[in-house]
């Protein structure tokens, strides 16, 4: 049975929606023997649904290995979905191939976690940033150069940086190059995958503020992926919490932090330091490790670690459903 009965998950009317993901699954086959017979699946993403409104920042959060990066890569069609549907700006892009996929890709870009690995170290910064434009448009060298220099300045670099190479920059500056490259085609959607987790804490807020400013200016919609709840809180309008390939809670940022509904979200939010020392909250420490996505637990996938698990949690798969206005949770505590 599908884990997610509700696929509306807010995100406004159809006209306002930029991205709709319905029952997305991404399984990786595990093979064995000489003939490489499939013996199992690693269920990296196991049925997630979400809707992003135009201009919204949706934070996707969860521990490492929960499937959030795979979800982002599958949505951007960097890897094929096993099942489900991805509708981008009204077009079903789930199975697009060749020229049609290439055309659609112009409108969605990714910012990667590791700003060094994602940039070609042998290319001059100017050419790293203008490469997407060259791939899609024919512009004169002068025009291209002018545009790229303008972009570099907009992300906080200097126009002379056009002539340098990635190794001549700090981590934060390299991430700015990655951001300039992602902006080059004026995309509608940016999936930012842990964009600040490789950076010094002192630099993180500068890059986050830059992303926020660019959102207004370029009318961007972000799917913002992170394991750090404080970072997601700083950035997002709505938040989706993932555990072991499943979406376990979705709601407005304020509501999720004020009153987390799912026991997993309660544990995650309990780890965020409270700036008000008078409002102490108890830290919930989860026991055990995240189970393997190759052998996910039966029933509720969180039952092996849930502090309030009930006997039926081993048997029954909880559906992600609206348990309060605009609040969705997949937990049997809510009926
Ligand atoms: Fe915990 Fe049961 Fe809710 Fe799963 S369904 S989160 S095990 S209470």
Coordinates of C-alpha atoms and ligand atoms in Angstrom, one line a residue:
X1 CA 0.0 0.0 0.0
X2 CA 1.2 3.5 -0.8
X3 CA 2.5 5.3 2.2
X4 CA 1.1 8.6 1.1
X5 CA -2.6 8.9 0.7
X6 CA -2.6 12.7 0.4
X7 CA -0.8 14.3 -2.5
X8 CA -2.2 17.8 -2.2
X9 CA 0.2 18.8 0.6
X10 CA -0.7 22.4 0.1
X11 CA 1.4 24.5 -2.2
X12 CA -1.5 26.7 -3.5
X13 CA -3.9 26.3 -6.5
X14 CA -2.7 24.5 -9.6
X15 CA -1.9 27.9 -11.3
X16 CA 0.5 28.8 -8.5
X17 CA 2.3 25.5 -8.4
X18 CA 5.7 25.2 -10.0
X19 CA 6.6 21.7 -9.0
X20 CA 4.4 18.8 -8.2
X21 CA 5.9 15.4 -7.2
X22 CA 3.5 12.5 -6.9
X23 CA 4.4 9.2 -5.2
X24 CA 8.0 9.4 -6.3
X25 CA 10.1 6.3 -5.7
X26 CA 13.8 5.7 -6.5
X27 CA 15.0 2.2 -5.9
X28 CA 18.5 0.9 -6.7
X29 CA 18.6 -2.8 -7.5
X30 CA 20.9 -5.0 -5.5
X31 CA 22.3 -7.8 -7.8
X32 CA 24.1 -11.1 -7.0
X33 CA 25.9 -13.9 -8.9
X34 CA 27.4 -14.2 -12.3
X35 CA 24.2 -13.2 -14.1
X36 CA 23.7 -10.2 -11.8
X37 CA 20.2 -11.3 -10.8
X38 CA 18.3 -8.7 -8.8
X39 CA 17.9 -10.0 -5.3
X40 CA 16.6 -6.8 -3.5
X41 CA 16.1 -3.1 -3.8
X42 CA 17.7 -0.2 -1.9
X43 CA 14.7 2.0 -1.3
X44 CA 16.4 5.3 -1.3
X45 CA 13.2 7.2 -1.9
X46 CA 10.1 5.3 -1.1
X47 CA 7.0 7.3 -2.1
X48 CA 7.2 11.0 -1.5
X49 CA 4.8 13.7 -2.7
X50 CA 5.1 17.4 -2.5
X51 CA 4.0 20.6 -4.1
X52 CA 6.0 23.8 -4.5
X53 CA 4.3 27.1 -5.1
X54 CA 6.0 29.6 -7.3
X55 CA 8.4 31.8 -5.3
X56 CA 8.3 29.4 -2.3
X57 CA 11.3 28.0 -0.4
X58 CA 10.6 24.4 0.6
X59 CA 13.1 22.9 3.0
X60 CA 13.7 19.1 2.9
X61 CA 15.3 17.9 6.0
X62 CA 16.4 14.7 7.6
X63 CA 19.5 12.8 8.7
X64 CA 22.1 11.9 6.2
X65 CA 21.1 8.8 4.2
X66 CA 17.4 9.6 4.5
X67 CA 17.0 10.0 0.8
X68 CA 16.7 13.8 0.5
X69 CA 19.6 14.2 -1.9
X70 CA 18.4 11.3 -4.1
X71 CA 14.9 12.9 -4.1
X72 CA 16.5 16.2 -5.3
X73 CA 18.5 14.5 -8.0
X74 CA 15.5 12.4 -9.1
X75 CA 13.3 15.5 -9.3
X76 CA 15.9 17.3 -11.4
X77 CA 16.0 14.2 -13.7
X78 CA 19.7 13.6 -12.9
X79 CA 18.6 10.1 -12.3
X80 CA 15.5 8.3 -13.5
X81 CA 12.6 7.7 -11.1
X82 CA 11.6 4.1 -10.4
X83 CA 7.9 5.2 -10.1
X84 CA 5.9 8.3 -9.6
X85 CA 5.4 11.5 -11.5
X86 CA 7.2 14.8 -11.6
X87 CA 5.3 17.8 -13.0
X88 CA 7.3 20.9 -13.6
X89 CA 5.5 24.1 -14.6
X90 CA 2.5 22.1 -15.9
X91 CA 4.6 19.6 -17.9
X92 CA 5.1 16.0 -16.9
X93 CA 8.9 15.7 -17.1
X94 CA 9.1 12.2 -15.5
X95 CA 10.1 10.3 -18.6
X96 CA 11.3 13.2 -20.9
X97 CA 14.3 12.3 -22.9
X98 CA 16.7 13.8 -25.5
X99 CA 16.0 17.3 -26.8
X100 CA 12.8 17.7 -24.8
X101 CA 14.6 17.0 -21.5
X102 CA 17.4 19.3 -22.5
X103 CA 14.9 22.1 -23.1
X104 CA 13.1 21.6 -19.8
X105 CA 16.4 21.5 -17.9
X106 CA 17.1 25.1 -18.8
X107 CA 14.5 26.0 -16.1
X108 CA 15.8 24.0 -13.2
X109 CA 19.3 24.0 -11.8
X110 CA 21.1 22.6 -8.8
X111 CA 23.6 24.0 -6.4
X112 CA 25.8 21.3 -5.0
X113 CA 27.1 20.6 -1.5
X114 CA 30.8 20.5 -2.3
X115 CA 31.7 23.7 -4.1
X116 CA 35.1 22.4 -5.1
X117 CA 34.1 19.0 -6.5
X118 CA 31.3 20.5 -8.5
X119 CA 33.5 23.0 -10.4
X120 CA 35.9 21.9 -13.1
X121 CA 39.3 22.8 -11.7
X122 CA 40.8 23.1 -15.2
X123 CA 38.3 25.7 -16.4
X124 CA 38.6 29.4 -15.9
X125 CA 35.7 30.8 -13.7
X126 CA 34.3 32.8 -16.6
X127 CA 33.9 29.6 -18.7
X128 CA 32.5 27.6 -15.8
X129 CA 29.7 30.2 -15.4
X130 CA 29.1 30.8 -19.1
X131 CA 29.1 27.1 -20.1
X132 CA 25.3 26.7 -19.5
X133 CA 24.6 29.8 -21.6
X134 CA 26.8 28.6 -24.4
X135 CA 25.0 25.3 -24.3
X136 CA 21.6 26.9 -24.8
X137 CA 22.0 30.3 -26.5
X138 CA 24.2 31.8 -29.2
X139 CA 25.7 35.0 -28.0
X140 CA 28.8 36.9 -29.0
X141 CA 31.9 36.5 -26.9
X142 CA 31.6 40.1 -25.8
X143 CA 28.0 39.7 -24.7
X144 CA 28.7 36.5 -22.8
X145 CA 31.6 38.0 -21.0
X146 CA 29.6 41.0 -20.0
X147 CA 26.8 38.9 -18.7
X148 CA 29.1 36.6 -16.7
X149 CA 31.0 39.5 -15.1
X150 CA 27.7 41.0 -14.1
X151 CA 26.7 37.7 -12.5
X152 CA 30.0 37.3 -10.7
X153 CA 29.5 40.8 -9.2
X154 CA 25.9 40.0 -8.2
X155 CA 27.0 37.0 -6.2
X156 CA 29.7 39.0 -4.4
X157 CA 32.7 38.3 -6.5
X158 CA 34.8 40.7 -8.6
X159 CA 34.6 40.9 -12.4
X160 CA 38.4 40.2 -12.6
X161 CA 37.6 36.8 -11.0
X162 CA 36.4 35.8 -14.5
X163 CA 40.0 35.0 -15.4
X164 CA 40.9 32.9 -12.3
X165 CA 40.6 29.2 -11.5
X166 CA 38.6 27.5 -8.7
X167 CA 41.7 26.6 -6.6
X168 CA 42.3 30.4 -6.2
X169 CA 39.2 30.8 -4.2
X170 CA 38.0 30.0 -0.6
X171 CA 35.1 27.5 0.0
X172 CA 32.6 30.3 0.3
X173 CA 33.8 32.0 -2.9
X174 CA 33.6 28.7 -4.7
X175 CA 30.1 28.3 -3.7
X176 CA 29.3 31.8 -5.0
X177 CA 30.8 30.6 -8.4
X178 CA 28.4 27.6 -8.2
X179 CA 25.5 29.9 -7.5
X180 CA 26.5 32.2 -10.4
X181 CA 26.6 29.2 -12.7
X182 CA 23.2 28.0 -11.5
X183 CA 21.7 31.5 -12.2
X184 CA 23.2 31.8 -15.6
X185 CA 20.1 30.6 -17.5
X186 CA 17.7 32.5 -15.3
X187 CA 16.0 29.3 -14.0
X188 CA 12.6 29.0 -12.3
X189 CA 13.6 26.3 -9.8
X190 CA 16.9 25.8 -7.9
X191 CA 17.5 22.7 -5.9
X192 CA 20.1 23.6 -3.3
X193 CA 21.6 20.4 -1.9
X194 CA 23.3 21.2 1.5
X195 CA 24.7 24.4 -0.1
X196 CA 26.4 25.6 3.1
X197 CA 27.2 22.4 5.0
X198 CA 30.8 22.3 3.7
X199 CA 31.4 25.9 4.6
X200 CA 32.7 27.5 7.8
X201 CA 29.9 28.6 10.2
X202 CA 31.1 32.2 9.8
X203 CA 30.5 32.1 6.0
X204 CA 27.3 30.1 6.1
X205 CA 24.9 32.9 6.9
X206 CA 26.5 35.1 4.2
X207 CA 25.8 32.5 1.6
X208 CA 22.3 31.9 3.0
X209 CA 21.5 35.6 2.9
X210 CA 22.8 35.8 -0.7
X211 CA 20.4 32.9 -1.7
X212 CA 17.5 34.7 -0.1
X213 CA 18.3 38.0 -1.8
X214 CA 18.7 36.3 -5.1
X215 CA 15.3 34.6 -4.7
X216 CA 13.5 38.0 -4.7
X217 CA 15.6 39.4 -7.5
X218 CA 15.4 36.4 -9.8
X219 CA 11.9 35.3 -8.8
X220 CA 13.3 31.9 -7.8
X221 CA 11.6 28.9 -6.2
X222 CA 13.9 26.8 -4.0
X223 CA 13.9 23.2 -2.9
X224 CA 16.4 23.6 -0.1
X225 CA 17.9 20.3 1.2
X226 CA 19.8 20.2 4.5
X227 CA 20.4 18.0 7.5
X228 CA 20.7 21.0 9.8
X229 CA 17.4 22.2 11.1
X230 CA 18.6 25.6 12.1
X231 CA 19.7 26.2 8.5
X232 CA 16.4 25.0 7.1
X233 CA 14.6 27.2 9.6
X234 CA 16.5 30.3 8.5
X235 CA 15.6 29.6 4.8
X236 CA 12.3 27.9 4.4
X237 CA 8.6 28.8 4.2
X238 CA 7.5 25.2 4.5
X239 CA 9.3 22.1 5.6
X240 CA 9.2 18.5 4.7
X241 CA 10.8 16.0 7.1
X242 CA 12.2 12.8 5.6
X243 CA 13.1 9.5 7.3
X244 CA 14.4 6.5 5.6
X245 CA 13.1 7.5 2.1
X246 CA 9.7 8.5 3.4
X247 CA 8.1 11.9 4.0
X248 CA 7.0 11.8 7.7
X249 CA 5.8 15.4 8.2
X250 CA 5.0 18.5 6.1
X251 CA 4.0 21.9 7.4
X252 CA 4.7 25.6 7.7
X253 CA 8.0 26.4 9.2
X254 CA 6.7 28.2 12.2
X255 CA 4.2 25.4 13.0
X256 CA 6.7 22.6 12.7
X257 CA 9.2 24.3 15.0
X258 CA 6.5 25.4 17.5
X259 CA 4.7 22.1 17.7
X260 CA 6.3 19.2 15.8
X261 CA 3.7 16.4 15.4
X262 CA 5.7 13.4 14.3
X263 CA 7.9 11.8 16.9
X264 CA 10.9 11.9 14.6
X265 CA 10.4 15.7 14.0
X266 CA 10.0 16.1 17.7
X267 CA 13.4 14.5 18.2
X268 CA 15.1 16.6 15.5
X269 CA 13.7 19.9 16.8
X270 CA 14.6 19.1 20.4
X271 CA 18.2 19.2 19.3
X272 CA 18.0 22.9 18.2
X273 CA 19.4 25.2 20.9
X274 CA 16.7 27.5 22.4
X275 CA 17.8 31.1 22.4
X276 CA 15.5 31.7 25.4
X277 CA 17.1 30.1 28.5
X278 CA 13.8 30.3 30.4
X279 CA 12.1 28.0 27.9
X280 CA 14.1 24.9 28.4
X281 CA 13.0 21.9 26.4
X282 CA 14.0 18.3 26.9
X283 CA 16.4 16.8 24.3
X284 CA 15.0 13.6 22.8
X285 CA 17.9 11.3 22.0
X286 CA 17.0 8.6 19.5
X287 CA 18.3 5.1 20.2
X288 CA 20.0 3.0 17.6
X289 CA 21.0 3.7 14.0
X290 CA 18.9 4.4 11.0
X291 CA 18.0 1.0 9.5
X292 CA 19.3 0.0 6.1
X293 CA 17.0 1.2 3.2
X294 CA 17.6 -2.3 1.7
X295 CA 15.7 -3.8 4.7
X296 CA 13.4 -1.1 5.9
X297 CA 11.3 -2.0 9.0
X298 CA 7.8 -3.3 8.5
X299 CA 4.8 -1.0 9.3
X300 CA 6.1 2.4 10.3
X301 CA 9.7 2.7 9.2
X302 CA 10.5 4.7 12.3
X303 CA 9.1 2.1 14.8
X304 CA 12.6 0.7 15.6
X305 CA 13.6 4.0 17.1
X306 CA 10.4 5.7 18.0
X307 CA 10.2 6.6 21.8
X308 CA 6.4 6.2 21.7
X309 CA 6.0 3.2 19.4
X310 CA 2.9 1.0 19.9
X311 CA 2.5 -2.7 19.0
X312 CA 0.5 -1.8 15.9
X313 CA 3.3 0.4 14.6
X314 CA 5.2 -2.8 13.5
X315 CA 2.3 -3.9 11.4
X316 CA 0.5 -0.8 10.0
X317 CA 2.0 1.6 7.5
X318 CA 1.0 5.1 8.6
X319 CA -0.3 7.4 5.8
X320 CA 0.9 11.0 5.4
X321 CA -2.4 12.8 6.0
X322 CA -3.7 16.1 7.1
X323 CA -3.9 15.9 10.9
X324 CA -4.5 19.6 11.5
X325 CA -5.1 22.4 9.1
X326 CA -2.1 22.6 6.7
X327 CA -0.3 20.0 8.8
X328 CA 0.5 16.6 7.5
X329 CA 2.1 13.7 9.4
X330 CA 2.5 10.0 8.9
X331 CA 2.0 8.6 12.4
X332 CA -0.6 6.2 13.9
X333 CA -0.8 8.5 17.0
X334 CA -3.1 10.6 14.8
X335 CA -5.5 7.9 13.9
Ligands
LIG1 FE1 6.1 6.2 16.4 FE2 4.1 4.5 15.7 FE3 4.0 7.1 15.0 FE4 5.6 5.4 13.8 S1 3.4 5.3 13.8 S2 6.1 7.5 14.5 S3 6.3 4.1 15.5 S4 4.0 6.3 17.1

